Amino acid sequence: MSAEEVRAIISAAGNDRLTWNTPLSEEHAARLVAACAPAPGSRIVDLGSGWGELLMRLVDAAPGATGDGVETDPAAVARGRQLAGERGLGDRVRFHEVPAAEWTGGGYDLAVSIGSSHAWPGTTREALTALAATVRPGGRVLFGEGVWLRAPTPAALEGLGAEPGDFGSLLELIRLAESVGLRALQVTCADEREWDLFESEGPIGRGQRWALEHPDHPLLAEVTAEIDARRTGYYGGYRSSFTLAYLVLGT
């Protein structure tokens, strides 16, 4: 039971310091929204939406647009529904507690999936193929996926819990998208400052703050060990060799 409690303590969905569960600045997010260019009345789906912050920004950018957030984490879904209600988007953004690979909706103007390719069985190709099939002809896809900036060291692989072939280079990702009929309209990557802030506000920083506030908690040792493993994996492992690429793709 303690492992579940530790995950709950450092979870992203319960962390109000995180705007979104991905390394992304406000300026970078605004550029992604602008590149996606949702038109008035657009239908948008975010597969693996988390609490749907980016989905809500996209819907809010287009009068009359609607969005479906597809997410299996009940805590994230609850947070998303609360945020949508607080922003007056409760009737335009709906959340569905369904695995992304099982979502059957189609004909969308825009499909989004950030860091969720693992939701589809197989490889990144399966995720891109599914996203391409989810949008109408002429629709767009916003896809976020990890890429190697340079050949990974053993420490980087250990820090991510990855194998060398789990991710490719940025160019390989672009060409993979093209191979399933998608064209890259804008390509950007999370930079080190975005990653550092994400990790500092995310699990590492959240865990450290919790530990300072709960010095006598019976789970202190477990939380501290989890923080140390994440910190070692990031700062001592993949910080300079791995990042998340954001591709705005046209069909």
C-alpha angles and dihedrals in degrees: 000000000000092000090059091047091051091051090050092052094054098029119135095225091061094046111097091185088071116080090189134359095249136069100270135136125214091249092049092048091051090054091051091051091048092049091050087052098193110205124222110285094018120162111224132185127191111198108203089013101168105199090338103242094148091042090054092049090053093047092046090052093062123054111237094008119143132202141202118207112201113196138147099204106095092201091055091046091051092050091048094051091049093050092047090052093048091052096047092250098111092111094045103042118054127184124213124194094218132121111260093235090056097052109117101186118119146167093068123160091219133018121194130194121165118185092338105107088116087071089077120067114246122016143332087276090066090052093049092045091052092048092049089052092050095063129068120248106286092023125129137237128208108201128180119193138159119257135182113246089193137356106301120246121222087257091054092050092048092047092055096036086234142137121229092252095051089087135024134201123285091256091050090053092051091050091047090055090049091051090064094048101270125127123210110238096169130010123189135158134212108255128219094264091055090049093046092051091045093052093042093051094033132060098325097048094037091052093048092050091048091050092053091049095046107040093155099042114129090230094052094106093049094047091046091051091050091049092049092050092051092045092050091047093051107035095030097035131026106004095109101028105047136051144156118260121207114208123189103201134190128209 
